[in-house]
Amino acid sequence: MMGIFVETPGILTTIQDLGRGGSRSLGLNPSGAMDRNALRLINILLGNDESEAALEFHFPAPTIRFEADAYFALGGAEFDARLDGVPVPNWFCHGASRGQMLHFAKPVLGARAYLAVAGGFDIDPVLGSRSTNLAAGFGGFQGRALQAGDRIGIRGTVNRRQYPKAFVSSSLIPRYSRFPTVRFMAGPEFRLLTAISEQELFTKGFVIAADSNRMGFRLKGARIHLLHPYELPSSPVDLGTVQLLPDGGLIVLMADHQTTGGYPRLGNVLQVDIPLLAQLAAGDGVGFHFVSSNEAEQLLFASEREIDLFRVGRQLAAI
Amino acid sequence: MQIYPLSESSLIVEFGTVIAEEFDLLSLALAQHLENEPFPGFIEAVPAYTSTGVFFDPVTVRKSFPDSESAFSLVSGLIEQIAARMEVSDDRVQRTVEVPIRFGGADGPDLAELAEARGLSETEFAKIFLSVPYRVYMLGFLPGFAYMGEVDGRIAAPRLATPRSKVRKGSVGIAGRQTGIYPFESPGGWRLIGRTDLELFDVGRHEPSLFRAGDRVVFVDI
């Protein structure tokens, strides 16, 4: 089966979908795309199941040769994509002919980009997901980041009616920024914060530290303190959990986070705002804005309704 | 029992704040109850030392219970009802998993130092380690990594101040009065006393993880 050929691999290019949920009780971390919103939108655009696997990549980005005719879409970070030198913007359907080369000229905005193909990549799911689990070395493409010379097939057939001129409407595209404010809901140990730290958490900005990766983002900034030191017996955590380290620093858990942790959980970044965080790199900044858990849930429902409308629109286009 | 939101799609049921078998049994009982009788939108339950994480899809919860104030309040209400009538016993049928272990040398690079510091020979140290069965309190850290206890106080050992950047797969470690086995090569700070050849996590198996929370584990010298 013909698909894509990896000419150069980029710094960290992996196969990711919406993650391997359902086995956290075995210590199995869910993995999955950092910017799930981008992945879902370009999959829906292409008529794929929204959980279809895509390539997640950083800059320097991979160079990809198409070895079959394909429809594809790019989303997430903007890396000035070129197909045989011709610009191919994010959030649009594009057709590629066999032999054409996709490369990324320069980082413009964001840290993580996604390449999805109509029909999906020919990757066998492991424990219900095609995501790469780098720590345990399974899933995705041979359980590892892509290397030069890798070939990945494309599944399924292509419904040509769906594709010409299709794009993701601009109201759905996240407002990526290098200094976003993300919304935050209180977690189990939030009540243990000092009044000053509670205030500083929402008024001071934080900077993404260099030792940040797919497991978590370390934040530099104001030291945050609890009323009393608190050591927690290891307890479950989630994507977006903001943990307080013993030195007063913060860490936000990202897609490859462990299933449990012993650091106090001050709160969680709202799911609708995790894409904004996922597009940050070391040196970028972030601020937190408090919302209630009820409000967080309402914002999630509103976002899901918009995505539902887009999905229905794409399904109608396919008829 | 306290219930806290974790994210829009997860919450924490906290039975206590210090490690005790009573709380671990409660967290396991709640997780098993939810797995056996899932509510609409339930994804999974994660038992831990003193708490259970409950993961759910809030959209499905709200569609199934449109009158509820929020998915969080609905799921917490269900959990309070379950907890009120949940039966907890520690004489449940336990699985026993036998783990062959080689002590010391390259397999357990910290054994000699730990034994000497306690005025024990390596053989005496190993004998104390082998003398009791352990209980799997929870899984976490890495796929298939079981937190087990309780290690005899005479051989308990604090974590390394600076974790090793590379711990070999199958290494058996001690951290305080806990013991655990690294299912994969990874960084780690537990003191290493031996190693096993068992595959702790294999995606090709029907049950990928060798251990489950609640298991009884017996180490055997080889």
CSV table of C-alpha atoms in Angstrom, one decimal, chain A:
chain,number,residue,atom,x,y,z
A,1,MET,CA,0.0,0.0,0.0
A,2,MET,CA,1.4,3.3,-1.0
A,3,GLY,CA,1.3,6.4,1.1
A,4,ILE,CA,3.9,8.8,2.4
A,5,PHE,CA,7.7,8.5,2.5
A,6,VAL,CA,9.7,10.3,5.2
A,7,GLU,CA,12.6,12.1,3.5
A,8,THR,CA,13.8,13.9,6.7
A,9,PRO,CA,12.1,13.1,10.0
A,10,GLY,CA,12.1,16.5,11.9
A,11,ILE,CA,13.0,16.7,15.6
A,12,LEU,CA,10.0,14.8,17.0
A,13,THR,CA,7.4,13.4,14.6
A,14,THR,CA,5.0,10.9,16.0
A,15,ILE,CA,1.7,9.3,15.1
A,16,GLN,CA,-1.0,10.5,17.5
A,17,ASP,CA,-4.8,10.3,17.7
A,18,LEU,CA,-7.1,11.2,20.6
A,19,GLY,CA,-5.3,8.9,23.0
A,20,ARG,CA,-5.5,5.6,24.7
A,21,GLY,CA,-8.0,6.2,27.4
A,22,GLY,CA,-9.6,3.4,29.4
A,23,SER,CA,-6.4,1.7,30.8
A,24,ARG,CA,-5.2,4.3,33.3
A,25,SER,CA,-5.8,1.8,36.1
A,26,LEU,CA,-2.9,-0.3,34.6
A,27,GLY,CA,-0.6,2.8,34.8
A,28,LEU,CA,-1.0,3.1,31.0
A,29,ASN,CA,-0.7,6.8,30.1
A,30,PRO,CA,-3.2,8.0,27.5
A,31,SER,CA,-0.7,9.7,25.1
A,32,GLY,CA,-2.5,11.3,22.1
A,33,ALA,CA,-2.2,14.6,20.3
A,34,MET,CA,-1.2,17.6,22.3
A,35,ASP,CA,-3.6,19.9,20.4
A,36,ARG,CA,-6.6,17.6,20.1
A,37,ASN,CA,-8.8,20.3,18.7
A,38,ALA,CA,-6.5,20.7,15.7
A,39,LEU,CA,-6.4,17.0,15.1
A,40,ARG,CA,-10.2,16.7,15.3
A,41,LEU,CA,-10.9,19.7,13.0
A,42,ILE,CA,-8.7,18.5,10.2
A,43,ASN,CA,-10.0,14.9,10.4
A,44,ILE,CA,-13.6,16.2,10.2
A,45,LEU,CA,-12.6,18.4,7.3
A,46,LEU,CA,-11.3,15.4,5.5
A,47,GLY,CA,-14.3,13.2,6.2
A,48,ASN,CA,-12.3,11.0,8.6
A,49,ASP,CA,-13.5,9.8,11.9
A,50,GLU,CA,-12.4,12.7,14.2
A,51,SER,CA,-10.2,10.3,16.2
A,52,GLU,CA,-8.2,9.2,13.2
A,53,ALA,CA,-4.4,9.3,13.6
A,54,ALA,CA,-2.3,12.0,12.2
A,55,LEU,CA,1.4,13.0,12.2
A,56,GLU,CA,2.2,15.4,15.0
A,57,PHE,CA,5.4,17.3,14.4
A,58,HIS,CA,7.5,20.2,15.6
A,59,PHE,CA,10.0,22.6,13.9
A,60,PRO,CA,12.4,21.6,12.4
A,61,ALA,CA,9.6,19.7,10.7
A,62,PRO,CA,9.7,16.6,8.5
A,63,THR,CA,9.9,16.6,4.7
A,64,ILE,CA,7.3,14.2,3.3
A,65,ARG,CA,7.0,12.7,-0.2
A,66,PHE,CA,3.7,11.5,-1.3
A,67,GLU,CA,4.0,8.1,-3.0
A,68,ALA,CA,0.3,8.0,-3.9
A,69,ASP,CA,-2.3,10.6,-4.9
A,70,ALA,CA,-3.9,11.8,-1.6
A,71,TYR,CA,-6.0,14.5,0.0
A,72,PHE,CA,-4.5,16.0,3.1
A,73,ALA,CA,-5.0,18.8,5.6
A,74,LEU,CA,-2.7,20.6,8.0
A,75,GLY,CA,-3.7,22.2,11.3
A,76,GLY,CA,-2.2,23.4,14.6
A,77,ALA,CA,1.0,25.3,14.3
A,78,GLU,CA,1.8,27.3,11.2
A,79,PHE,CA,5.2,26.3,9.7
A,80,ASP,CA,4.8,27.9,6.2
A,81,ALA,CA,4.0,24.6,4.4
A,82,ARG,CA,4.9,24.2,0.7
A,83,LEU,CA,3.9,21.4,-1.7
A,84,ASP,CA,6.5,21.4,-4.4
A,85,GLY,CA,7.3,24.9,-3.3
A,86,VAL,CA,3.7,26.2,-3.5
A,87,PRO,CA,2.2,27.4,-0.2
A,88,VAL,CA,-0.5,25.2,1.2
A,89,PRO,CA,-2.3,26.9,4.1
A,90,ASN,CA,-3.5,25.3,7.3
A,91,TRP,CA,-7.1,24.3,7.8
A,92,PHE,CA,-7.8,23.7,4.0
A,93,CYS,CA,-8.1,20.5,2.0
A,94,HIS,CA,-5.3,20.0,-0.4
A,95,GLY,CA,-4.8,17.4,-3.1
A,96,ALA,CA,-1.3,15.9,-3.6
A,97,SER,CA,-0.2,13.9,-6.6
A,98,ARG,CA,2.2,11.0,-6.4
A,99,GLY,CA,5.8,12.2,-6.2
A,100,GLN,CA,5.0,15.6,-4.8
A,101,MET,CA,7.1,16.9,-1.8
A,102,LEU,CA,5.7,18.6,1.3
A,103,HIS,CA,8.1,20.7,3.3
A,104,PHE,CA,7.9,23.3,6.0
A,105,ALA,CA,9.9,26.5,5.4
A,106,LYS,CA,9.9,28.3,8.8
A,107,PRO,CA,8.0,28.4,12.1
A,108,VAL,CA,5.4,31.2,12.0
A,109,LEU,CA,3.2,30.6,15.0
A,110,GLY,CA,2.8,27.7,17.4
A,111,ALA,CA,4.9,24.6,18.3
A,112,ARG,CA,3.0,21.6,17.1
A,113,ALA,CA,1.5,20.9,13.7
A,114,TYR,CA,-0.6,18.1,12.4
A,115,LEU,CA,-0.8,16.4,9.0
A,116,ALA,CA,-3.9,14.2,8.4
A,117,VAL,CA,-4.7,12.3,5.2
A,118,ALA,CA,-8.2,11.4,3.9
A,119,GLY,CA,-8.8,7.8,4.7
A,120,GLY,CA,-6.2,7.8,7.5
A,121,PHE,CA,-2.7,6.3,7.9
A,122,ASP,CA,-2.4,2.6,7.7
A,123,ILE,CA,-1.4,2.0,11.3
A,124,ASP,CA,-2.7,-0.9,13.4
A,125,PRO,CA,-4.4,0.3,16.7
A,126,VAL,CA,-2.8,-1.1,19.9
A,127,LEU,CA,-5.1,-1.3,22.9
A,128,GLY,CA,-7.7,0.8,21.1
A,129,SER,CA,-5.5,3.6,19.8
A,130,ARG,CA,-2.9,4.4,17.1
A,131,SER,CA,-1.1,6.9,19.4
A,132,THR,CA,2.7,6.4,19.9
A,133,ASN,CA,3.6,5.7,23.6
A,134,LEU,CA,7.2,6.8,23.6
A,135,ALA,CA,7.9,5.7,27.2
A,136,ALA,CA,6.8,2.2,26.7
A,137,GLY,CA,7.8,2.0,23.0
A,138,PHE,CA,4.6,0.7,21.4
A,139,GLY,CA,1.7,2.1,19.3
A,140,GLY,CA,2.0,4.5,16.4
A,141,PHE,CA,4.7,3.6,13.9
A,142,GLN,CA,6.8,0.9,15.6
A,143,GLY,CA,6.4,2.6,19.0
A,144,ARG,CA,8.9,5.3,18.0
A,145,ALA,CA,9.3,8.8,16.5
A,146,LEU,CA,9.6,8.7,12.7
A,147,GLN,CA,13.0,8.3,11.0
A,148,ALA,CA,14.2,9.1,7.5
A,149,GLY,CA,13.2,6.3,5.1
A,150,ASP,CA,10.0,5.3,7.0
A,151,ARG,CA,7.0,4.6,4.8
A,152,ILE,CA,3.4,4.8,6.0
A,153,GLY,CA,0.5,3.6,3.9
A,154,ILE,CA,-2.8,5.4,3.5
A,155,ARG,CA,-6.1,3.5,4.1
A,156,GLY,CA,-9.5,3.7,2.5
A,157,THR,CA,-10.9,5.2,-0.6
A,158,VAL,CA,-11.2,8.9,-1.4
A,159,ASN,CA,-14.6,10.6,-2.0
A,160,ARG,CA,-13.6,13.3,-4.4
A,161,ARG,CA,-16.9,15.3,-3.9
A,162,GLN,CA,-15.9,16.2,-0.4
A,163,TYR,CA,-12.7,17.9,-0.9
A,164,PRO,CA,-12.5,20.8,-3.4
A,165,LYS,CA,-12.2,24.1,-1.6
A,166,ALA,CA,-13.3,22.8,1.8
A,167,PHE,CA,-11.9,24.5,4.8
A,168,VAL,CA,-12.4,24.9,8.6
A,169,SER,CA,-14.5,28.0,9.3
A,170,SER,CA,-12.4,30.7,11.0
A,171,SER,CA,-14.7,30.8,14.1
A,172,LEU,CA,-13.5,27.2,14.9
A,173,ILE,CA,-9.8,28.0,14.6
A,174,PRO,CA,-8.2,28.6,18.0
A,175,ARG,CA,-6.7,32.1,18.5
A,176,TYR,CA,-3.1,30.8,19.1
A,177,SER,CA,-0.7,33.3,20.7
A,178,ARG,CA,2.7,33.1,22.3
A,179,PHE,CA,1.3,34.6,25.5
A,180,PRO,CA,-2.2,33.2,26.0
A,181,THR,CA,-4.4,33.4,29.1
A,182,VAL,CA,-5.9,30.0,29.7
A,183,ARG,CA,-8.8,29.3,31.9
A,184,PHE,CA,-8.3,27.3,35.1
A,185,MET,CA,-10.7,25.4,37.4
A,186,ALA,CA,-9.8,24.6,41.0
A,187,GLY,CA,-8.6,21.1,41.8
A,188,PRO,CA,-8.5,18.9,45.0
A,189,GLU,CA,-5.6,20.8,46.7
A,190,PHE,CA,-6.5,24.3,45.6
A,191,ARG,CA,-8.1,25.1,49.0
A,192,LEU,CA,-4.6,24.6,50.6
A,193,LEU,CA,-3.1,27.7,48.9
A,194,THR,CA,-2.1,30.8,50.9
A,195,ALA,CA,-4.2,33.9,50.0
A,196,ILE,CA,-1.2,35.6,48.5
A,197,SER,CA,-0.4,32.6,46.3
A,198,GLU,CA,-4.0,32.3,45.2
A,199,GLN,CA,-3.9,35.9,44.1
A,200,GLU,CA,-0.5,35.6,42.4
A,201,LEU,CA,-1.5,32.5,40.5
A,202,PHE,CA,-4.1,34.6,38.6
A,203,THR,CA,-2.3,37.9,38.4
A,204,LYS,CA,1.4,36.9,37.6
A,205,GLY,CA,2.4,35.5,34.3
A,206,PHE,CA,4.5,32.4,33.9
A,207,VAL,CA,7.1,31.4,31.4
A,208,ILE,CA,7.4,27.9,29.8
A,209,ALA,CA,10.8,26.5,31.0
A,210,ALA,CA,13.3,24.8,28.7
A,211,ASP,CA,12.8,21.3,30.3
A,212,SER,CA,9.2,21.1,29.0
A,213,ASN,CA,8.0,18.3,26.8
A,214,ARG,CA,5.0,16.1,25.8
A,215,MET,CA,4.8,14.9,29.4
A,216,GLY,CA,4.5,18.3,31.0
A,217,PHE,CA,5.3,22.0,30.9
A,218,ARG,CA,7.5,23.4,33.7
A,219,LEU,CA,6.5,27.0,34.5
A,220,LYS,CA,8.9,29.7,35.7
A,221,GLY,CA,7.5,32.6,37.7
A,222,ALA,CA,6.2,33.5,41.1
A,223,ARG,CA,6.8,30.8,43.8
A,224,ILE,CA,3.5,29.4,44.9
A,225,HIS,CA,3.0,28.3,48.5
A,226,LEU,CA,0.5,26.2,50.5
A,227,LEU,CA,-0.7,27.1,54.0
A,228,HIS,CA,1.2,24.0,55.3
A,229,PRO,CA,3.5,21.6,53.5
A,230,TYR,CA,1.5,18.8,52.1
A,231,GLU,CA,2.7,15.4,50.7
A,232,LEU,CA,0.0,13.6,48.9
A,233,PRO,CA,-0.2,9.8,48.6
A,234,SER,CA,0.0,9.2,44.8
A,235,SER,CA,-3.4,10.0,43.3
A,236,PRO,CA,-4.8,10.2,39.8
A,237,VAL,CA,-4.1,13.2,37.6
A,238,ASP,CA,-5.4,14.3,34.2
A,239,LEU,CA,-4.4,16.1,31.0
A,240,GLY,CA,-4.0,19.8,32.0
A,241,THR,CA,-3.6,19.2,35.8
A,242,VAL,CA,-1.5,22.0,37.4
A,243,GLN,CA,0.8,20.5,40.0
A,244,LEU,CA,2.7,22.3,42.7
A,245,LEU,CA,6.3,21.1,43.1
A,246,PRO,CA,8.1,21.2,46.5
A,247,ASP,CA,10.2,24.2,45.4
A,248,GLY,CA,7.1,26.3,44.7
A,249,GLY,CA,7.3,25.9,40.9
A,250,LEU,CA,4.4,24.7,38.8
A,251,ILE,CA,4.0,22.0,36.2
A,252,VAL,CA,1.1,21.5,33.8
A,253,LEU,CA,0.6,17.9,32.7
A,254,MET,CA,0.4,17.4,29.0
A,255,ALA,CA,-0.5,14.5,26.7
A,256,ASP,CA,2.2,12.0,27.8
A,257,HIS,CA,1.6,12.6,31.5
A,258,GLN,CA,1.8,9.8,34.0
A,259,THR,CA,-1.5,8.4,35.3
A,260,THR,CA,-0.9,9.3,39.0
A,261,GLY,CA,1.3,11.8,40.9
A,262,GLY,CA,2.1,12.8,44.5
A,263,TYR,CA,2.3,16.6,44.0
A,264,PRO,CA,-0.6,18.8,45.1
A,265,ARG,CA,-3.1,19.4,42.3
A,266,LEU,CA,-4.0,23.1,42.3
A,267,GLY,CA,-6.4,22.8,39.4
A,268,ASN,CA,-6.8,22.0,35.8
A,269,VAL,CA,-6.5,24.0,32.6
A,270,LEU,CA,-9.9,23.9,30.8
A,271,GLN,CA,-10.0,21.3,28.0
A,272,VAL,CA,-11.1,24.0,25.6
A,273,ASP,CA,-7.9,26.0,26.3
A,274,ILE,CA,-5.4,23.1,26.3
A,275,PRO,CA,-4.8,23.7,22.5
A,276,LEU,CA,-3.6,27.2,23.4
A,277,LEU,CA,-1.1,25.7,25.8
A,278,ALA,CA,-0.1,22.9,23.4
A,279,GLN,CA,1.1,25.5,20.9
A,280,LEU,CA,3.6,27.0,23.3
A,281,ALA,CA,7.4,26.5,23.3
A,282,ALA,CA,10.1,27.2,25.8
A,283,GLY,CA,10.3,31.0,26.5
A,284,ASP,CA,6.6,31.6,25.7
A,285,GLY,CA,4.3,32.9,28.4
A,286,VAL,CA,1.0,31.9,30.0
A,287,GLY,CA,-1.5,33.4,32.4
A,288,PHE,CA,-4.3,31.7,34.3
A,289,HIS,CA,-7.9,33.0,34.6
A,290,PHE,CA,-10.1,31.4,37.3
A,291,VAL,CA,-13.5,29.9,36.3
A,292,SER,CA,-15.9,27.7,38.3
A,293,SER,CA,-16.2,24.0,37.4
A,294,ASN,CA,-19.8,24.6,36.3
A,295,GLU,CA,-18.6,27.3,33.9
A,296,ALA,CA,-15.8,25.0,32.7
A,297,GLU,CA,-18.4,22.4,31.8
A,298,GLN,CA,-20.6,24.9,30.0
A,299,LEU,CA,-17.7,26.2,27.9
A,300,LEU,CA,-16.9,22.6,27.0
A,301,PHE,CA,-20.5,21.9,25.9
A,302,ALA,CA,-20.5,25.1,23.8
A,303,SER,CA,-17.3,24.2,22.1
A,304,GLU,CA,-18.6,20.6,21.4
A,305,ARG,CA,-21.8,22.1,19.9
A,306,GLU,CA,-19.8,24.1,17.4
A,307,ILE,CA,-17.7,21.1,16.5
A,308,ASP,CA,-20.9,19.1,16.0
A,309,LEU,CA,-22.3,21.7,13.6
A,310,PHE,CA,-19.0,21.6,11.6
A,311,ARG,CA,-19.2,17.8,11.5
A,312,VAL,CA,-22.8,17.8,10.3
A,313,GLY,CA,-21.9,20.4,7.6
A,314,ARG,CA,-19.1,18.2,6.3
A,315,GLN,CA,-21.3,15.1,6.3
A,316,LEU,CA,-23.9,16.9,4.2
A,317,ALA,CA,-21.1,18.0,1.8
A,318,ALA,CA,-20.3,14.3,1.3
A,319,ILE,CA,-23.8,13.3,0.1
